mmCIF file of C-alpha atoms and ligand atoms in Angstrom:
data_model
loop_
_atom_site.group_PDB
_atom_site.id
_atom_site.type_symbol
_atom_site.label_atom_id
_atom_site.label_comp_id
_atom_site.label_asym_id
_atom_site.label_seq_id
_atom_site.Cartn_x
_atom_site.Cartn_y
_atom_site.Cartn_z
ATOM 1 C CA UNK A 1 12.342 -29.861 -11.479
ATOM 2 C CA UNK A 2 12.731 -26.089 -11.684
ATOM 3 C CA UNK A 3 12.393 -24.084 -15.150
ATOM 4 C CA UNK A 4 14.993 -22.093 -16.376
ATOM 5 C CA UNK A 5 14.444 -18.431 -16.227
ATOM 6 C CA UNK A 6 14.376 -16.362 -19.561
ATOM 7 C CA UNK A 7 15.375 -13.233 -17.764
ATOM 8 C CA UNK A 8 14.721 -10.375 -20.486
ATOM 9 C CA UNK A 9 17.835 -8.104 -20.057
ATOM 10 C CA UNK A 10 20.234 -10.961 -21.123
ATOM 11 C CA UNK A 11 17.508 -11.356 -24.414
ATOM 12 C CA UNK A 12 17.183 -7.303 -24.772
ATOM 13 C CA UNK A 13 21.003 -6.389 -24.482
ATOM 14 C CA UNK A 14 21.657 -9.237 -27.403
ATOM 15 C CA UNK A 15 18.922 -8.111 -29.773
ATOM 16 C CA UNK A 16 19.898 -4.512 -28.993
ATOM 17 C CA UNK A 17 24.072 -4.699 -29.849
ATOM 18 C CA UNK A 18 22.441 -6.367 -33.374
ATOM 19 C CA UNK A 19 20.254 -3.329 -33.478
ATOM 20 C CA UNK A 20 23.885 -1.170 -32.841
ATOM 21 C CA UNK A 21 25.574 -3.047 -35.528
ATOM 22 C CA UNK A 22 23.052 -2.097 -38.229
ATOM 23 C CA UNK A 23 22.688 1.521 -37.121
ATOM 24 C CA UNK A 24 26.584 1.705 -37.329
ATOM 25 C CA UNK A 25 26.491 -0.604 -40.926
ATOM 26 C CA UNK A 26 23.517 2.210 -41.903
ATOM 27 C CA UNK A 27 25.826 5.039 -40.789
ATOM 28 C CA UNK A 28 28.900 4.090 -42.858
ATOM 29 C CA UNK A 29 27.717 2.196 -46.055
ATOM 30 C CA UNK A 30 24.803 4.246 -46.445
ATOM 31 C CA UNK A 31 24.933 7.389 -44.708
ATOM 32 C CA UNK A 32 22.015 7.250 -43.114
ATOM 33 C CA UNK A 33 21.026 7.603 -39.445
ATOM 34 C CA UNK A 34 18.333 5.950 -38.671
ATOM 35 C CA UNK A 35 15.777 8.237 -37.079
ATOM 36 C CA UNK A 36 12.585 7.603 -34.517
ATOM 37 C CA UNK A 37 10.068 10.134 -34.206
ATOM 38 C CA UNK A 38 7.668 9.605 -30.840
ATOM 39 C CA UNK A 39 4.547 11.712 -30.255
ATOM 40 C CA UNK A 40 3.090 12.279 -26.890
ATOM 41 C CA UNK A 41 0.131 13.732 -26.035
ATOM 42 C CA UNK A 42 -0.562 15.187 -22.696
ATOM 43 C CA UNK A 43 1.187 14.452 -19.500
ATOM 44 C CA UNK A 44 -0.139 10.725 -18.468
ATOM 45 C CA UNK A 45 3.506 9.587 -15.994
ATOM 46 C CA UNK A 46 3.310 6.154 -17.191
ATOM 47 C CA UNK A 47 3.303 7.197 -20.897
ATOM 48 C CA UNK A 48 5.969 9.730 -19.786
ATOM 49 C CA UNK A 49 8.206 6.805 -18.272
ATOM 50 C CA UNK A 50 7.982 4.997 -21.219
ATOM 51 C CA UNK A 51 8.931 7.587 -23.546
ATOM 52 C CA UNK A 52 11.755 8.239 -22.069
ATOM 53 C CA UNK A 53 12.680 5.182 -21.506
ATOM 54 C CA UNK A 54 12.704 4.897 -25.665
ATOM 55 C CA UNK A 55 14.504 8.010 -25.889
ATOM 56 C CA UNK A 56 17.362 6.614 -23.875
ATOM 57 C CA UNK A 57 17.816 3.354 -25.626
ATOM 58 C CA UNK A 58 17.265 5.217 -28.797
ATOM 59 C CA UNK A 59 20.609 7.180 -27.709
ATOM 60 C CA UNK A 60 22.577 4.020 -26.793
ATOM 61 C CA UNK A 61 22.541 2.541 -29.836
ATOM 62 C CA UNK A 62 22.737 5.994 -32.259
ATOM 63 C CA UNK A 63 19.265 6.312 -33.506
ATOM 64 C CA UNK A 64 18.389 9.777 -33.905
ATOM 65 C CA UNK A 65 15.542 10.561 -31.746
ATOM 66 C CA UNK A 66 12.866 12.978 -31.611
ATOM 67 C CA UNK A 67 10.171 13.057 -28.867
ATOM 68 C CA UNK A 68 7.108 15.391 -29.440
ATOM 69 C CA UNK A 69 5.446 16.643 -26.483
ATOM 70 C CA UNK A 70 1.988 17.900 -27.245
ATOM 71 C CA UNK A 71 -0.329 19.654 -24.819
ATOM 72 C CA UNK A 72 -3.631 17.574 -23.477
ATOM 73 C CA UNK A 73 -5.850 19.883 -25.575
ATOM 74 C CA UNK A 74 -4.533 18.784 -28.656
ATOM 75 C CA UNK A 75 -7.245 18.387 -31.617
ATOM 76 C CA UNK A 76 -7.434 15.144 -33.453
ATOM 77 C CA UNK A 77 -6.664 17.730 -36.795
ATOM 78 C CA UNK A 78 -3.110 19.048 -34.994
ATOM 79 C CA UNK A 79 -2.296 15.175 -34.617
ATOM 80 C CA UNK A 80 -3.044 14.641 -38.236
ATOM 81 C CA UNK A 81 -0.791 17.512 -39.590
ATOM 82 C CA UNK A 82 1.997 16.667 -37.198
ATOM 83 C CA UNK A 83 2.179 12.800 -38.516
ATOM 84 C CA UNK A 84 1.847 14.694 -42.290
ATOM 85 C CA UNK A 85 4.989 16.356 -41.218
ATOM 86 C CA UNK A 86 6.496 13.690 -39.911
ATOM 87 C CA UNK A 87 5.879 11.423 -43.538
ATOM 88 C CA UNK A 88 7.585 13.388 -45.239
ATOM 89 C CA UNK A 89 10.514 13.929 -43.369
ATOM 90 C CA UNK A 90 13.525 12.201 -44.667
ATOM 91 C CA UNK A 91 15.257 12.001 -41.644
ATOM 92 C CA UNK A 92 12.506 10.099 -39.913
ATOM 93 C CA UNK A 93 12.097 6.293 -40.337
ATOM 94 C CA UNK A 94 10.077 5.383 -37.675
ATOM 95 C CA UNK A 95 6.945 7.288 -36.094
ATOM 96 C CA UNK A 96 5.289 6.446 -32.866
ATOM 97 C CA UNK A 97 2.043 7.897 -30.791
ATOM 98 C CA UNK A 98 2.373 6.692 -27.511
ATOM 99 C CA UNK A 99 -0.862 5.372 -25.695
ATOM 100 C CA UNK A 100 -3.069 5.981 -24.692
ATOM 101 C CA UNK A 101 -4.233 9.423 -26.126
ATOM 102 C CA UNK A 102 -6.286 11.914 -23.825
ATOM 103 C CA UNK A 103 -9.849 11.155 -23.184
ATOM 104 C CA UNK A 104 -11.265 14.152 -25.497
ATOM 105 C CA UNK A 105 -9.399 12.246 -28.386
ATOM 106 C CA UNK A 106 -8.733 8.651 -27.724
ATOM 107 C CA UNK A 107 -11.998 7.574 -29.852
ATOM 108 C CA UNK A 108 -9.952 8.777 -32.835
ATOM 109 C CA UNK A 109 -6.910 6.353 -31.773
ATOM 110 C CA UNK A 110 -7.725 4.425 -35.310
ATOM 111 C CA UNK A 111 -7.545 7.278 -37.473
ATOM 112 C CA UNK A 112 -4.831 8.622 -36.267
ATOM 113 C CA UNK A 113 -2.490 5.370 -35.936
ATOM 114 C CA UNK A 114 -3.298 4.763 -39.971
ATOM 115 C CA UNK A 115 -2.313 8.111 -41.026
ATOM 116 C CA UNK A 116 1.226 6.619 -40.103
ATOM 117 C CA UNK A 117 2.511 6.332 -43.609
ATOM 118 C CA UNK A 118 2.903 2.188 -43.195
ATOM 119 C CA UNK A 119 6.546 2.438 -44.035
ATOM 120 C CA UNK A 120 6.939 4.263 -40.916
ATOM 121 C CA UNK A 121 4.950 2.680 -38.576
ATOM 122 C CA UNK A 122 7.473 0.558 -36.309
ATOM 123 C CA UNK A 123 4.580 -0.318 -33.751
ATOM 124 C CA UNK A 124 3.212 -2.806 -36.792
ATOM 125 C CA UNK A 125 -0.356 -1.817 -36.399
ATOM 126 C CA UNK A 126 -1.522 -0.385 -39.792
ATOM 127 C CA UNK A 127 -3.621 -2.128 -41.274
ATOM 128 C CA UNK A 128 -1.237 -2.837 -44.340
ATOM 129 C CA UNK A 129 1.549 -3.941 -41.895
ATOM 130 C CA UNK A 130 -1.007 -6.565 -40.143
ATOM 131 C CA UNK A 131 -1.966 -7.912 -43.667
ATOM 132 C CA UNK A 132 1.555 -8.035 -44.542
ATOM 133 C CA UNK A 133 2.520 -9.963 -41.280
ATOM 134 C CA UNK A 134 -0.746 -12.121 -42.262
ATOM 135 C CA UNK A 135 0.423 -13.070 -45.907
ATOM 136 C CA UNK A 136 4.153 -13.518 -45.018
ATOM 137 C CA UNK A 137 5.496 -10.460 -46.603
ATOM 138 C CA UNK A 138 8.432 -8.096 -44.810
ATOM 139 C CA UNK A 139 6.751 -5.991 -42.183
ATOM 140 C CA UNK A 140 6.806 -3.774 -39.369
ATOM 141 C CA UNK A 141 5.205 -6.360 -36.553
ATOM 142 C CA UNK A 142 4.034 -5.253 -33.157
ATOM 143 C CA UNK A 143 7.472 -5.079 -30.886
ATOM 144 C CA UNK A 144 5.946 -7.373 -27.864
ATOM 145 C CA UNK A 145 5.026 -10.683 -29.757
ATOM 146 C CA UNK A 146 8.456 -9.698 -32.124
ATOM 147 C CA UNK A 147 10.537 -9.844 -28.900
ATOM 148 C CA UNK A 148 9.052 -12.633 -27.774
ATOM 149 C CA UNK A 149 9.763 -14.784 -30.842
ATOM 150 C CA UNK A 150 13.045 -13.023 -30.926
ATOM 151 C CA UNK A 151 13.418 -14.507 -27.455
ATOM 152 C CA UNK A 152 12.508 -18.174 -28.270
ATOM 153 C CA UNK A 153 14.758 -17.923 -31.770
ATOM 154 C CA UNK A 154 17.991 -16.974 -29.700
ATOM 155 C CA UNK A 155 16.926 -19.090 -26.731
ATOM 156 C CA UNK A 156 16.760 -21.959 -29.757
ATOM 157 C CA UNK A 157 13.459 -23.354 -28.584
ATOM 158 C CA UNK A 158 11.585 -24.915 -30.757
ATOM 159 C CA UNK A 159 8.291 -26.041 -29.680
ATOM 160 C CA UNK A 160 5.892 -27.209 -32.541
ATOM 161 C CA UNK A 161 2.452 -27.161 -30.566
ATOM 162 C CA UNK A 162 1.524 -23.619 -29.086
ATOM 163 C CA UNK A 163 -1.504 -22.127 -27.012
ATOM 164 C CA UNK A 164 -2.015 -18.267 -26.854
ATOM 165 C CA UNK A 165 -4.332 -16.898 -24.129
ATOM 166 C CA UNK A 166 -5.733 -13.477 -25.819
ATOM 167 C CA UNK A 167 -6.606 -12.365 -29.240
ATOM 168 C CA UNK A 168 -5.778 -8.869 -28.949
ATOM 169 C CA UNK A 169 -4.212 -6.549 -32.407
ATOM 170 C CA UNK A 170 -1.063 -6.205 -30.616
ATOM 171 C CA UNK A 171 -0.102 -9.095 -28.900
ATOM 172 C CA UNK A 172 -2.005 -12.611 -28.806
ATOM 173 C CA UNK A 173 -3.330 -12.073 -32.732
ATOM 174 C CA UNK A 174 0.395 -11.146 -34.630
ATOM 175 C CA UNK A 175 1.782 -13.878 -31.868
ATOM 176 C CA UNK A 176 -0.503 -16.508 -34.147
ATOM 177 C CA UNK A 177 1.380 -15.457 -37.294
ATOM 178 C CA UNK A 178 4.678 -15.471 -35.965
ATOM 179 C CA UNK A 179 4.228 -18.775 -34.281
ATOM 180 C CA UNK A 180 3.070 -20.295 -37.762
ATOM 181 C CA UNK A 181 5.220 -18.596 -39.946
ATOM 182 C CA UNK A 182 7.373 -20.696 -37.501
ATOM 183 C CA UNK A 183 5.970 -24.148 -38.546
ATOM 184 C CA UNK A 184 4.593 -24.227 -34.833
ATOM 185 C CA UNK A 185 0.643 -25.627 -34.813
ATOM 186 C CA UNK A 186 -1.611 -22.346 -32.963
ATOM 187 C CA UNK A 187 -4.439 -22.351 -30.926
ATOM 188 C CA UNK A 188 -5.536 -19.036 -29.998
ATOM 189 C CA UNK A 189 -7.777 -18.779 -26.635
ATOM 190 C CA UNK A 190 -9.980 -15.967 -25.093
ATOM 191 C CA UNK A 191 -12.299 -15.441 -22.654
ATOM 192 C CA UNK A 192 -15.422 -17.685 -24.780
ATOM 193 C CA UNK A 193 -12.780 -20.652 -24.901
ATOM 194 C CA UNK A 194 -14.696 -23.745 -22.928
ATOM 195 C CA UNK A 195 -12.371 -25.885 -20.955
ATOM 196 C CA UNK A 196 -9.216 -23.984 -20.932
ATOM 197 C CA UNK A 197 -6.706 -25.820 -19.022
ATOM 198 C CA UNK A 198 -7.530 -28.855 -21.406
ATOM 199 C CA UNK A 199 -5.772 -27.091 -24.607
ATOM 200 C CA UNK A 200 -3.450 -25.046 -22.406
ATOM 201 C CA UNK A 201 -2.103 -28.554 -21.215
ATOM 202 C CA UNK A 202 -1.511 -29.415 -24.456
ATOM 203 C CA UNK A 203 0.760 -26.680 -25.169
ATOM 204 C CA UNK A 204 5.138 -26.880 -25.856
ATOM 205 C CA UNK A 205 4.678 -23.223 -25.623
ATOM 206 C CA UNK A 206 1.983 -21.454 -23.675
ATOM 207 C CA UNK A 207 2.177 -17.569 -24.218
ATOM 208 C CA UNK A 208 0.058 -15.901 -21.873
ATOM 209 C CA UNK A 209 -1.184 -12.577 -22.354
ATOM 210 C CA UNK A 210 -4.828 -12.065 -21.134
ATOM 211 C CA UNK A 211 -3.907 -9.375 -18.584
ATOM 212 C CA UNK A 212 -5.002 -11.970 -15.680
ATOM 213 C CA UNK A 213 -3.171 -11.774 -12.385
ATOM 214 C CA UNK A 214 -1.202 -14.973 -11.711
ATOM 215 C CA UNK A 215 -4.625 -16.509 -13.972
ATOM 216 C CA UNK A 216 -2.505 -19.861 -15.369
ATOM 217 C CA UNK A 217 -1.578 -21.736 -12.586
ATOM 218 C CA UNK A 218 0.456 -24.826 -12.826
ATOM 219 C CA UNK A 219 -2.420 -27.370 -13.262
ATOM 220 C CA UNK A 220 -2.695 -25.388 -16.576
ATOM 221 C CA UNK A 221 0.882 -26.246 -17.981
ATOM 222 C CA UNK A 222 2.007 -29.282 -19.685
ATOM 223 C CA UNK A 223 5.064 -30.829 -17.974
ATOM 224 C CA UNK A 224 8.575 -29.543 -19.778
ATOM 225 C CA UNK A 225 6.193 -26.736 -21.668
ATOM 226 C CA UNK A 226 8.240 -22.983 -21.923
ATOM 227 C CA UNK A 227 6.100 -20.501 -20.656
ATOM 228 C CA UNK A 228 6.045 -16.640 -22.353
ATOM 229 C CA UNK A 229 4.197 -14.194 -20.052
ATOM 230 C CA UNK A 230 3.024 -11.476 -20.954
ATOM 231 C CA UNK A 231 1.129 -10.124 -18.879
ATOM 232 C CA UNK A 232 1.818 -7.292 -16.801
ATOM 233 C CA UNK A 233 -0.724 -6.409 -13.871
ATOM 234 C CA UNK A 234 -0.159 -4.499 -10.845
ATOM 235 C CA UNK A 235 -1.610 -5.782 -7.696
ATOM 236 C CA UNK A 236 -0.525 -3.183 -5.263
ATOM 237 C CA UNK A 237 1.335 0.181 -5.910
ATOM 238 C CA UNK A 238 4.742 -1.102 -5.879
ATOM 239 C CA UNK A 239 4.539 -4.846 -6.992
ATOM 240 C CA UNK A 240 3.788 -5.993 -10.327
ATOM 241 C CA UNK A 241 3.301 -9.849 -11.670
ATOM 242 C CA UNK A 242 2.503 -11.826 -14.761
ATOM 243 C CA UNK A 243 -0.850 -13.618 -16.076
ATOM 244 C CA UNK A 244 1.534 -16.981 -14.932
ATOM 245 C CA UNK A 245 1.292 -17.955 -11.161
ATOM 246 C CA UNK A 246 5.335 -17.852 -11.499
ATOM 247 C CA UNK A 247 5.938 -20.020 -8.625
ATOM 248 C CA UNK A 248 3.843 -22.682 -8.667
ATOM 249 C CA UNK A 249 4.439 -22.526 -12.992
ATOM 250 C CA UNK A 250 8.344 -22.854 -12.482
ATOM 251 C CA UNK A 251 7.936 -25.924 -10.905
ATOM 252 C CA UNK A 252 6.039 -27.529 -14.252
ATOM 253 C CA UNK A 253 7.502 -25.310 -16.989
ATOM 254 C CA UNK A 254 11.077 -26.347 -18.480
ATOM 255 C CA UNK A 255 11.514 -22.645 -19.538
ATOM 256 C CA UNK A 256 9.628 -18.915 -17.804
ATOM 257 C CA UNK A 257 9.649 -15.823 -18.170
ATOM 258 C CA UNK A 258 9.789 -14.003 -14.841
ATOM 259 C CA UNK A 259 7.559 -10.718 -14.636
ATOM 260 C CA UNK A 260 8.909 -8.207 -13.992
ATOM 261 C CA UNK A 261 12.532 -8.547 -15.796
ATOM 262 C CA UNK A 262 10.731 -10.618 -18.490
ATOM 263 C CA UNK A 263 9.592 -10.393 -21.880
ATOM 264 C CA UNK A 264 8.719 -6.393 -21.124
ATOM 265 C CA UNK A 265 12.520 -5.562 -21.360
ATOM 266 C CA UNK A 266 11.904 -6.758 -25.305
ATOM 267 C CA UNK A 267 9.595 -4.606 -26.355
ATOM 268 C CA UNK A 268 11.886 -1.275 -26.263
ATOM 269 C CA UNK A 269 14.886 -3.274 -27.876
ATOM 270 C CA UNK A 270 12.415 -4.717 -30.617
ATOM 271 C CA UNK A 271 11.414 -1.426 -30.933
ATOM 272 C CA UNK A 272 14.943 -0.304 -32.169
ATOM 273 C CA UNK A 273 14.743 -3.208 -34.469
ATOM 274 C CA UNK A 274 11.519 -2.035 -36.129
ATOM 275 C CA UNK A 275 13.149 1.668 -36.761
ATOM 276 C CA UNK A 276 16.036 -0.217 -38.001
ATOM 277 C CA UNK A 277 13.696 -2.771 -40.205
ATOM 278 C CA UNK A 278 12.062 0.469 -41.034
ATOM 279 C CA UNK A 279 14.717 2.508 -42.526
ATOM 280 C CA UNK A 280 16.413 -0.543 -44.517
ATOM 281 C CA UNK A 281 12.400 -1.030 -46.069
ATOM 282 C CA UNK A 282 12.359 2.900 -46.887
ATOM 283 C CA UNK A 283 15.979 2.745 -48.490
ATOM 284 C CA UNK A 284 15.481 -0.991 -50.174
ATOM 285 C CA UNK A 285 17.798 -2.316 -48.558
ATOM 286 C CA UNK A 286 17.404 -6.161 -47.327
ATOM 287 C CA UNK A 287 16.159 -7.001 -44.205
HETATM 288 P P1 LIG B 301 -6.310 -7.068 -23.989
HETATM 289 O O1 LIG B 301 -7.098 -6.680 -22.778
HETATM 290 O O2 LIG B 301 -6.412 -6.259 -25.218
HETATM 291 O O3 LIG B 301 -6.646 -8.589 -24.349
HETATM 292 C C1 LIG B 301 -6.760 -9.571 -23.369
HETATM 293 C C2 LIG B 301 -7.117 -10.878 -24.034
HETATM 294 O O4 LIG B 301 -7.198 -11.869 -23.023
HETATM 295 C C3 LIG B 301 -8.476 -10.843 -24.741
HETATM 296 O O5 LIG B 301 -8.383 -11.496 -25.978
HETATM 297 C C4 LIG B 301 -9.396 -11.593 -23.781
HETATM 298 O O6 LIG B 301 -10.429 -12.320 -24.433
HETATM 299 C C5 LIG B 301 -8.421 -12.582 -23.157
HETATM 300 N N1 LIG B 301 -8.906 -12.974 -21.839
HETATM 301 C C6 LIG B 301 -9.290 -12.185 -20.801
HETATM 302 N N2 LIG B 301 -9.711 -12.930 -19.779
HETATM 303 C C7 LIG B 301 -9.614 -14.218 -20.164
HETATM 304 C C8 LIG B 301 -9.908 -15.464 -19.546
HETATM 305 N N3 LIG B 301 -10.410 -15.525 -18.297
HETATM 306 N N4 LIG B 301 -9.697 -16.602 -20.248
HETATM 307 C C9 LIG B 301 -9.183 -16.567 -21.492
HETATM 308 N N5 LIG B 301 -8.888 -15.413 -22.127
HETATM 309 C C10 LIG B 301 -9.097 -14.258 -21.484
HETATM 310 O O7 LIG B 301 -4.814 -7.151 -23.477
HETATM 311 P P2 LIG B 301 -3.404 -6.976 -24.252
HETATM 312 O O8 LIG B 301 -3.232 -8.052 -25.260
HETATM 313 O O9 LIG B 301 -3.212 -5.573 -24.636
HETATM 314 O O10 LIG B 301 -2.421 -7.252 -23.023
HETATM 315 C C11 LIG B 301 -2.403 -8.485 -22.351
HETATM 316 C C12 LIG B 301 -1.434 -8.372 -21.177
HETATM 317 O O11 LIG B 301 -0.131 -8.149 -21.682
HETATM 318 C C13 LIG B 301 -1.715 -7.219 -20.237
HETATM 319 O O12 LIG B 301 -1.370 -7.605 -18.919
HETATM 320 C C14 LIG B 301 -0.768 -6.134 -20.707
HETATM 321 O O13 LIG B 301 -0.414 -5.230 -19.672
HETATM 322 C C15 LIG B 301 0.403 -6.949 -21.136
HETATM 323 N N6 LIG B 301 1.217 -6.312 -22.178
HETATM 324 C C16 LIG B 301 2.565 -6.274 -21.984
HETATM 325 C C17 LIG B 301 3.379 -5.677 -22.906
HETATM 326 C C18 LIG B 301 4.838 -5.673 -22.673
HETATM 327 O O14 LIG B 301 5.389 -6.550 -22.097
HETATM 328 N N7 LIG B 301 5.548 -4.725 -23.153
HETATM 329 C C19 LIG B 301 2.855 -5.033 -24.104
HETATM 330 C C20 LIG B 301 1.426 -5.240 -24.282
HETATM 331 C C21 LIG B 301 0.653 -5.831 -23.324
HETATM 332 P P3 LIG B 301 -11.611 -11.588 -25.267
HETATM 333 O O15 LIG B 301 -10.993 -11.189 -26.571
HETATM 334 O O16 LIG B 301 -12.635 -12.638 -25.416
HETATM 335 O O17 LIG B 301 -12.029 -10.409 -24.443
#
């Protein structure tokens, strides 16, 4: 047998042309662009890539976009000020600080994510979004386990027992919440779980995201299960794979994501949902 492949493009271009239709349905019924604010600090190229990256989809679909570039010796106090400003803009729905910050201020990451006035925050990691998320109320959720569920909703697969591998904030921990809200039955590994491949066999889906190279190999998958990975690891300068041993796991799996062209390619189009999410929760309009 040999899995389907969830390639992420065909995923990311639907759940971006329903991002389009909203911006446009924003645009004429309310008047309102919908607008995404992204700070970067210094000049890391990955974090550069990215940015632009969000920029450019932003464009696609009509979402006003602004991209602050700060200089490296930026103080944790000009960060603060320019995410004031950014509050209390009206034209701005969404406000980002790409990762990771310099050196000189990346132990005040915290602090200056949760300045993010919560309503704003379309990378779901104040702490008021992440209790919302916990006690089922609308909010702004972290755009990689969003996509992914967004994934396995228009994929319609339904799997009712699940295993995570990782418990980080942004992806393994909201992925629990989702996956319940969901009626699924979680288990959440990390790396103090005994006997791992004995509840990652039990899984219908197995998401991995431990940031493992090729770490689950096929002895680790339940026949038929649909695999999410996650990961993203780069094993030599030009070649990147997944926490999943792809080719041996598409052999087991009845559904995998490939990496690269997998669930990455959802995080930026989630990400246009959130600003869009985020505007309609600023305006009251439901979501
Ligand atoms: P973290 O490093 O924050 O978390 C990794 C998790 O994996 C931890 O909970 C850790 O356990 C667990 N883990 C590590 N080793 C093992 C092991 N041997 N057995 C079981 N569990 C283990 O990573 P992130 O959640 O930020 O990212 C995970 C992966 O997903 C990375 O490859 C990252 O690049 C990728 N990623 C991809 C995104 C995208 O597609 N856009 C976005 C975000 C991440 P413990 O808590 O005990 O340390």
């Amino acid at each position: 047998m040999s899995a389907k492949i969830l390639y992420g493009k065909e995923f990311a271009a639907k759940i971006k042309e329903s991002a389009r239709l909203e911006v446009d349905d924003l645009k004429n019924n309310f008047g309102v662009t919908p607008g995404l604010a992204v700070i970067i600090v210094g000049e890391n190229p990955a974090s550069q890539v990215y940015v632009r990256n969000k920029h450019k989809t932003c464009e696609e679909l009509g979402i006003k976009s602004e991209v602050i570039a700060m200089p490296a010796t930026s103080t944790k106090e000009d960060l603060l000020s320019k995410i004031d400003e950014l509050n209390a803009a009206d034209d701005i729905h969404g406000i980002l600080v790409q990762l990771p910050l310099p050196d000189a201020i990346k132990a005040h990451s915290e602090e200056i994510l949760n300045r993010i006035d919560p309503l704003k925050d379309v990378d779901g990691f104040h702490p008021v979004n992440v209790g919302k998320l916990v006690t089922g109320s609308p909010a702004l959720v972290p755009c990689t386990p969003a996509g992914c569920l967004e994934m396995l909703d228009l994929a319609d697969i339904d799997g009712k027992r699940a295993v995570i591998i990782g418990r980080s904030n942004i992806v393994g921990k909201p992925m629990l919440h989702l996956l319940m809200a969901r009626h699924a039955t979680v288990t959440v590994c990390h790396s103090h779980t005994k006997n791992l491949a004995d509840v990652t066999r039990e899984a219908e889906i197995l998401v991995a995201a431990m940031g493992k190279p090729k770490f689950v190999t096929a002895d680790m998958i339940r026949q038929g299960a649909v695999v999410v990975d996650v990961g993203i690891n780069r094993i030599e300068p030009k070649k990147l794979v997944g926490d999943v041993d792809f080719d041996a796991a598409v052999e087991v799996a009845s559904a995998i994501t490939p990496v690269p062209g997998g669930v990455g390619l959802l995080t930026v189009a989630m990400l246009m949902k959130n600003v869009v999410k985020a505007t309609k929760l600023q305006l009251k309009v439901k979501t």
